Amino acid sequence: MKLLKLGTVALDGTKIHANASRHSALSYGHAEKLEAQLQLEVAELLARAEAADAEPLPEGLNFPEELVRREARLKAIGEAKAEIEARAAERFAREQADYEAKRKAREEKEECTGRKPRGTPPAPPTPG
């Protein structure tokens, strides 16, 4: 019978490129912060646009373009939040079904043996 000899394993520290981007990833909490900030900016731009009727516009500032850009960003953030909420609801439903199945199996085992099963009962899932 041949035995294998263990050799040296060396890692060169190469980083593997992934599809996820730190800059394009958006958590639900960060999305809410960005949404609030953009809503304030839109309100500020509208107020400045109304005040600009009497005064000349600052150089390089185009209110309609800025409003369209910020409103488009708000819409994209709203869509991202809706997708995050849908995924969370789907995950909660799946976890709730698993919890119910475990709880039911535990109750059946208790009825069959006449004793409470060992261990802690399964914890119910938390929404969100």
JSON list of C-alpha atoms in Angstrom, two decimals:
[
{"chain": "A", "resi": 1, "resn": "MET", "atom": "CA", "xyz": [0.00, 0.00, 0.00]},
{"chain": "A", "resi": 2, "resn": "LYS", "atom": "CA", "xyz": [1.41, 3.39, -0.99]},
{"chain": "A", "resi": 3, "resn": "LEU", "atom": "CA", "xyz": [1.22, 6.27, 1.41]},
{"chain": "A", "resi": 4, "resn": "LEU", "atom": "CA", "xyz": [0.96, 9.83, 0.27]},
{"chain": "A", "resi": 5, "resn": "LYS", "atom": "CA", "xyz": [3.41, 12.39, 1.54]},
{"chain": "A", "resi": 6, "resn": "LEU", "atom": "CA", "xyz": [2.13, 15.75, 2.57]},
{"chain": "A", "resi": 7, "resn": "GLY", "atom": "CA", "xyz": [3.72, 18.58, 0.66]},
{"chain": "A", "resi": 8, "resn": "THR", "atom": "CA", "xyz": [3.97, 22.30, 1.11]},
{"chain": "A", "resi": 9, "resn": "VAL", "atom": "CA", "xyz": [0.96, 24.43, 0.31]},
{"chain": "A", "resi": 10, "resn": "ALA", "atom": "CA", "xyz": [1.77, 28.00, -0.65]},
{"chain": "A", "resi": 11, "resn": "LEU", "atom": "CA", "xyz": [-0.67, 30.80, -1.33]},
{"chain": "A", "resi": 12, "resn": "ASP", "atom": "CA", "xyz": [0.38, 33.83, -3.31]},
{"chain": "A", "resi": 13, "resn": "GLY", "atom": "CA", "xyz": [-2.29, 36.20, -2.00]},
{"chain": "A", "resi": 14, "resn": "THR", "atom": "CA", "xyz": [-3.99, 36.60, -5.37]},
{"chain": "A", "resi": 15, "resn": "LYS", "atom": "CA", "xyz": [-7.36, 38.28, -5.10]},
{"chain": "A", "resi": 16, "resn": "ILE", "atom": "CA", "xyz": [-10.13, 36.76, -7.14]},
{"chain": "A", "resi": 17, "resn": "HIS", "atom": "CA", "xyz": [-12.43, 39.21, -8.89]},
{"chain": "A", "resi": 18, "resn": "ALA", "atom": "CA", "xyz": [-16.08, 38.88, -7.98]},
{"chain": "A", "resi": 19, "resn": "ASN", "atom": "CA", "xyz": [-19.28, 40.21, -9.44]},
{"chain": "A", "resi": 20, "resn": "ALA", "atom": "CA", "xyz": [-20.24, 42.22, -6.37]},
{"chain": "A", "resi": 21, "resn": "SER", "atom": "CA", "xyz": [-19.14, 45.82, -6.15]},
{"chain": "A", "resi": 22, "resn": "ARG", "atom": "CA", "xyz": [-18.65, 47.68, -2.91]},
{"chain": "A", "resi": 23, "resn": "HIS", "atom": "CA", "xyz": [-19.83, 50.88, -4.53]},
{"chain": "A", "resi": 24, "resn": "SER", "atom": "CA", "xyz": [-22.97, 49.51, -6.15]},
{"chain": "A", "resi": 25, "resn": "ALA", "atom": "CA", "xyz": [-24.07, 47.33, -3.21]},
{"chain": "A", "resi": 26, "resn": "LEU", "atom": "CA", "xyz": [-26.89, 48.96, -1.26]},
{"chain": "A", "resi": 27, "resn": "SER", "atom": "CA", "xyz": [-28.20, 47.85, 2.12]},
{"chain": "A", "resi": 28, "resn": "TYR", "atom": "CA", "xyz": [-31.70, 48.72, 3.28]},
{"chain": "A", "resi": 29, "resn": "GLY", "atom": "CA", "xyz": [-30.46, 51.11, 5.99]},
{"chain": "A", "resi": 30, "resn": "HIS", "atom": "CA", "xyz": [-28.11, 52.89, 3.61]},
{"chain": "A", "resi": 31, "resn": "ALA", "atom": "CA", "xyz": [-30.90, 53.14, 1.03]},
{"chain": "A", "resi": 32, "resn": "GLU", "atom": "CA", "xyz": [-33.12, 54.89, 3.58]},
{"chain": "A", "resi": 33, "resn": "LYS", "atom": "CA", "xyz": [-30.34, 57.36, 4.42]},
{"chain": "A", "resi": 34, "resn": "LEU", "atom": "CA", "xyz": [-29.72, 58.12, 0.74]},
{"chain": "A", "resi": 35, "resn": "GLU", "atom": "CA", "xyz": [-33.44, 58.49, 0.09]},
{"chain": "A", "resi": 36, "resn": "ALA", "atom": "CA", "xyz": [-33.83, 61.02, 2.92]},
{"chain": "A", "resi": 37, "resn": "GLN", "atom": "CA", "xyz": [-30.76, 62.95, 1.76]},
{"chain": "A", "resi": 38, "resn": "LEU", "atom": "CA", "xyz": [-31.97, 63.08, -1.85]},
{"chain": "A", "resi": 39, "resn": "GLN", "atom": "CA", "xyz": [-35.43, 64.24, -0.78]},
{"chain": "A", "resi": 40, "resn": "LEU", "atom": "CA", "xyz": [-33.81, 67.10, 1.13]},
{"chain": "A", "resi": 41, "resn": "GLU", "atom": "CA", "xyz": [-31.68, 67.98, -1.89]},
{"chain": "A", "resi": 42, "resn": "VAL", "atom": "CA", "xyz": [-34.75, 68.00, -4.17]},
{"chain": "A", "resi": 43, "resn": "ALA", "atom": "CA", "xyz": [-36.61, 70.27, -1.75]},
{"chain": "A", "resi": 44, "resn": "GLU", "atom": "CA", "xyz": [-33.57, 72.57, -1.54]},
{"chain": "A", "resi": 45, "resn": "LEU", "atom": "CA", "xyz": [-33.24, 72.68, -5.33]},
{"chain": "A", "resi": 46, "resn": "LEU", "atom": "CA", "xyz": [-36.91, 73.54, -5.72]},
{"chain": "A", "resi": 47, "resn": "ALA", "atom": "CA", "xyz": [-36.57, 76.34, -3.18]},
{"chain": "A", "resi": 48, "resn": "ARG", "atom": "CA", "xyz": [-33.45, 77.65, -4.94]},
{"chain": "A", "resi": 49, "resn": "ALA", "atom": "CA", "xyz": [-35.22, 77.43, -8.30]},
{"chain": "A", "resi": 50, "resn": "GLU", "atom": "CA", "xyz": [-38.10, 79.54, -7.01]},
{"chain": "A", "resi": 51, "resn": "ALA", "atom": "CA", "xyz": [-35.64, 82.07, -5.59]},
{"chain": "A", "resi": 52, "resn": "ALA", "atom": "CA", "xyz": [-33.66, 82.05, -8.85]},
{"chain": "A", "resi": 53, "resn": "ASP", "atom": "CA", "xyz": [-36.58, 83.57, -10.74]},
{"chain": "A", "resi": 54, "resn": "ALA", "atom": "CA", "xyz": [-35.60, 86.94, -9.30]},
{"chain": "A", "resi": 55, "resn": "GLU", "atom": "CA", "xyz": [-31.82, 86.39, -9.41]},
{"chain": "A", "resi": 56, "resn": "PRO", "atom": "CA", "xyz": [-29.53, 85.04, -12.13]},
{"chain": "A", "resi": 57, "resn": "LEU", "atom": "CA", "xyz": [-28.54, 81.36, -11.95]},
{"chain": "A", "resi": 58, "resn": "PRO", "atom": "CA", "xyz": [-25.11, 80.41, -10.59]},
{"chain": "A", "resi": 59, "resn": "GLU", "atom": "CA", "xyz": [-22.63, 79.38, -13.27]},
{"chain": "A", "resi": 60, "resn": "GLY", "atom": "CA", "xyz": [-22.80, 75.69, -14.21]},
{"chain": "A", "resi": 61, "resn": "LEU", "atom": "CA", "xyz": [-26.04, 74.96, -12.32]},
{"chain": "A", "resi": 62, "resn": "ASN", "atom": "CA", "xyz": [-28.99, 73.71, -14.32]},
{"chain": "A", "resi": 63, "resn": "PHE", "atom": "CA", "xyz": [-31.96, 73.14, -12.02]},
{"chain": "A", "resi": 64, "resn": "PRO", "atom": "CA", "xyz": [-34.07, 70.95, -14.34]},
{"chain": "A", "resi": 65, "resn": "GLU", "atom": "CA", "xyz": [-31.17, 68.56, -15.01]},
{"chain": "A", "resi": 66, "resn": "GLU", "atom": "CA", "xyz": [-30.28, 68.37, -11.32]},
{"chain": "A", "resi": 67, "resn": "LEU", "atom": "CA", "xyz": [-33.90, 67.68, -10.36]},
{"chain": "A", "resi": 68, "resn": "VAL", "atom": "CA", "xyz": [-34.26, 64.97, -13.02]},
{"chain": "A", "resi": 69, "resn": "ARG", "atom": "CA", "xyz": [-31.01, 63.32, -11.91]},
{"chain": "A", "resi": 70, "resn": "ARG", "atom": "CA", "xyz": [-31.97, 63.30, -8.24]},
{"chain": "A", "resi": 71, "resn": "GLU", "atom": "CA", "xyz": [-35.52, 62.13, -8.90]},
{"chain": "A", "resi": 72, "resn": "ALA", "atom": "CA", "xyz": [-34.19, 59.29, -11.08]},
{"chain": "A", "resi": 73, "resn": "ARG", "atom": "CA", "xyz": [-31.87, 58.31, -8.23]},
{"chain": "A", "resi": 74, "resn": "LEU", "atom": "CA", "xyz": [-34.80, 58.40, -5.79]},
{"chain": "A", "resi": 75, "resn": "LYS", "atom": "CA", "xyz": [-36.78, 56.13, -8.10]},
{"chain": "A", "resi": 76, "resn": "ALA", "atom": "CA", "xyz": [-33.86, 53.67, -8.36]},
{"chain": "A", "resi": 77, "resn": "ILE", "atom": "CA", "xyz": [-33.46, 53.63, -4.58]},
{"chain": "A", "resi": 78, "resn": "GLY", "atom": "CA", "xyz": [-37.19, 53.02, -4.16]},
{"chain": "A", "resi": 79, "resn": "GLU", "atom": "CA", "xyz": [-37.00, 50.06, -6.56]},
{"chain": "A", "resi": 80, "resn": "ALA", "atom": "CA", "xyz": [-34.00, 48.66, -4.69]},
{"chain": "A", "resi": 81, "resn": "LYS", "atom": "CA", "xyz": [-35.81, 48.99, -1.36]},
{"chain": "A", "resi": 82, "resn": "ALA", "atom": "CA", "xyz": [-38.86, 47.22, -2.81]},
{"chain": "A", "resi": 83, "resn": "GLU", "atom": "CA", "xyz": [-36.66, 44.35, -4.02]},
{"chain": "A", "resi": 84, "resn": "ILE", "atom": "CA", "xyz": [-34.97, 44.10, -0.62]},
{"chain": "A", "resi": 85, "resn": "GLU", "atom": "CA", "xyz": [-38.38, 44.03, 1.10]},
{"chain": "A", "resi": 86, "resn": "ALA", "atom": "CA", "xyz": [-39.65, 41.35, -1.30]},
{"chain": "A", "resi": 87, "resn": "ARG", "atom": "CA", "xyz": [-36.60, 39.17, -0.66]},
{"chain": "A", "resi": 88, "resn": "ALA", "atom": "CA", "xyz": [-36.99, 39.63, 3.09]},
{"chain": "A", "resi": 89, "resn": "ALA", "atom": "CA", "xyz": [-40.67, 38.66, 2.92]},
{"chain": "A", "resi": 90, "resn": "GLU", "atom": "CA", "xyz": [-39.83, 35.57, 0.84]},
{"chain": "A", "resi": 91, "resn": "ARG", "atom": "CA", "xyz": [-37.08, 34.57, 3.28]},
{"chain": "A", "resi": 92, "resn": "PHE", "atom": "CA", "xyz": [-39.41, 35.10, 6.25]},
{"chain": "A", "resi": 93, "resn": "ALA", "atom": "CA", "xyz": [-42.12, 32.93, 4.65]},
{"chain": "A", "resi": 94, "resn": "ARG", "atom": "CA", "xyz": [-39.57, 30.17, 3.99]},
{"chain": "A", "resi": 95, "resn": "GLU", "atom": "CA", "xyz": [-38.21, 30.37, 7.56]},
{"chain": "A", "resi": 96, "resn": "GLN", "atom": "CA", "xyz": [-41.75, 30.43, 8.98]},
{"chain": "A", "resi": 97, "resn": "ALA", "atom": "CA", "xyz": [-42.63, 27.24, 7.05]},
{"chain": "A", "resi": 98, "resn": "ASP", "atom": "CA", "xyz": [-39.46, 25.54, 8.34]},
{"chain": "A", "resi": 99, "resn": "TYR", "atom": "CA", "xyz": [-40.27, 26.66, 11.88]},
{"chain": "A", "resi": 100, "resn": "GLU", "atom": "CA", "xyz": [-43.82, 25.32, 11.67]},
{"chain": "A", "resi": 101, "resn": "ALA", "atom": "CA", "xyz": [-42.55, 21.97, 10.34]},
{"chain": "A", "resi": 102, "resn": "LYS", "atom": "CA", "xyz": [-40.01, 21.66, 13.17]},
{"chain": "A", "resi": 103, "resn": "ARG", "atom": "CA", "xyz": [-42.59, 22.67, 15.77]},
{"chain": "A", "resi": 104, "resn": "LYS", "atom": "CA", "xyz": [-45.11, 20.15, 14.43]},
{"chain": "A", "resi": 105, "resn": "ALA", "atom": "CA", "xyz": [-42.53, 17.34, 14.39]},
{"chain": "A", "resi": 106, "resn": "ARG", "atom": "CA", "xyz": [-41.57, 18.21, 17.95]},
{"chain": "A", "resi": 107, "resn": "GLU", "atom": "CA", "xyz": [-45.22, 18.11, 19.09]},
{"chain": "A", "resi": 108, "resn": "GLU", "atom": "CA", "xyz": [-45.78, 14.76, 17.35]},
{"chain": "A", "resi": 109, "resn": "LYS", "atom": "CA", "xyz": [-42.70, 13.33, 19.04]},
{"chain": "A", "resi": 110, "resn": "GLU", "atom": "CA", "xyz": [-43.96, 14.60, 22.40]},
{"chain": "A", "resi": 111, "resn": "GLU", "atom": "CA", "xyz": [-47.37, 12.97, 21.85]},
{"chain": "A", "resi": 112, "resn": "CYS", "atom": "CA", "xyz": [-45.77, 9.70, 20.74]},
{"chain": "A", "resi": 113, "resn": "THR", "atom": "CA", "xyz": [-43.32, 9.37, 23.62]},
{"chain": "A", "resi": 114, "resn": "GLY", "atom": "CA", "xyz": [-45.32, 11.17, 26.30]},
{"chain": "A", "resi": 115, "resn": "ARG", "atom": "CA", "xyz": [-42.28, 13.25, 27.21]},
{"chain": "A", "resi": 116, "resn": "LYS", "atom": "CA", "xyz": [-41.01, 16.60, 26.12]},
{"chain": "A", "resi": 117, "resn": "PRO", "atom": "CA", "xyz": [-38.21, 16.34, 23.55]},
{"chain": "A", "resi": 118, "resn": "ARG", "atom": "CA", "xyz": [-34.71, 17.14, 24.72]},
{"chain": "A", "resi": 119, "resn": "GLY", "atom": "CA", "xyz": [-33.08, 20.40, 23.80]},
{"chain": "A", "resi": 120, "resn": "THR", "atom": "CA", "xyz": [-34.44, 23.85, 23.31]},
{"chain": "A", "resi": 121, "resn": "PRO", "atom": "CA", "xyz": [-37.51, 24.31, 21.16]},
{"chain": "A", "resi": 122, "resn": "PRO", "atom": "CA", "xyz": [-36.95, 26.04, 17.81]},
{"chain": "A", "resi": 123, "resn": "ALA", "atom": "CA", "xyz": [-37.08, 29.81, 17.94]},
{"chain": "A", "resi": 124, "resn": "PRO", "atom": "CA", "xyz": [-39.64, 31.53, 15.72]},
{"chain": "A", "resi": 125, "resn": "PRO", "atom": "CA", "xyz": [-38.18, 33.52, 12.82]},
{"chain": "A", "resi": 126, "resn": "THR", "atom": "CA", "xyz": [-38.00, 37.28, 13.00]},
{"chain": "A", "resi": 127, "resn": "PRO", "atom": "CA", "xyz": [-39.43, 39.32, 10.13]},
{"chain": "A", "resi": 128, "resn": "GLY", "atom": "CA", "xyz": [-37.18, 41.62, 8.16]}
]
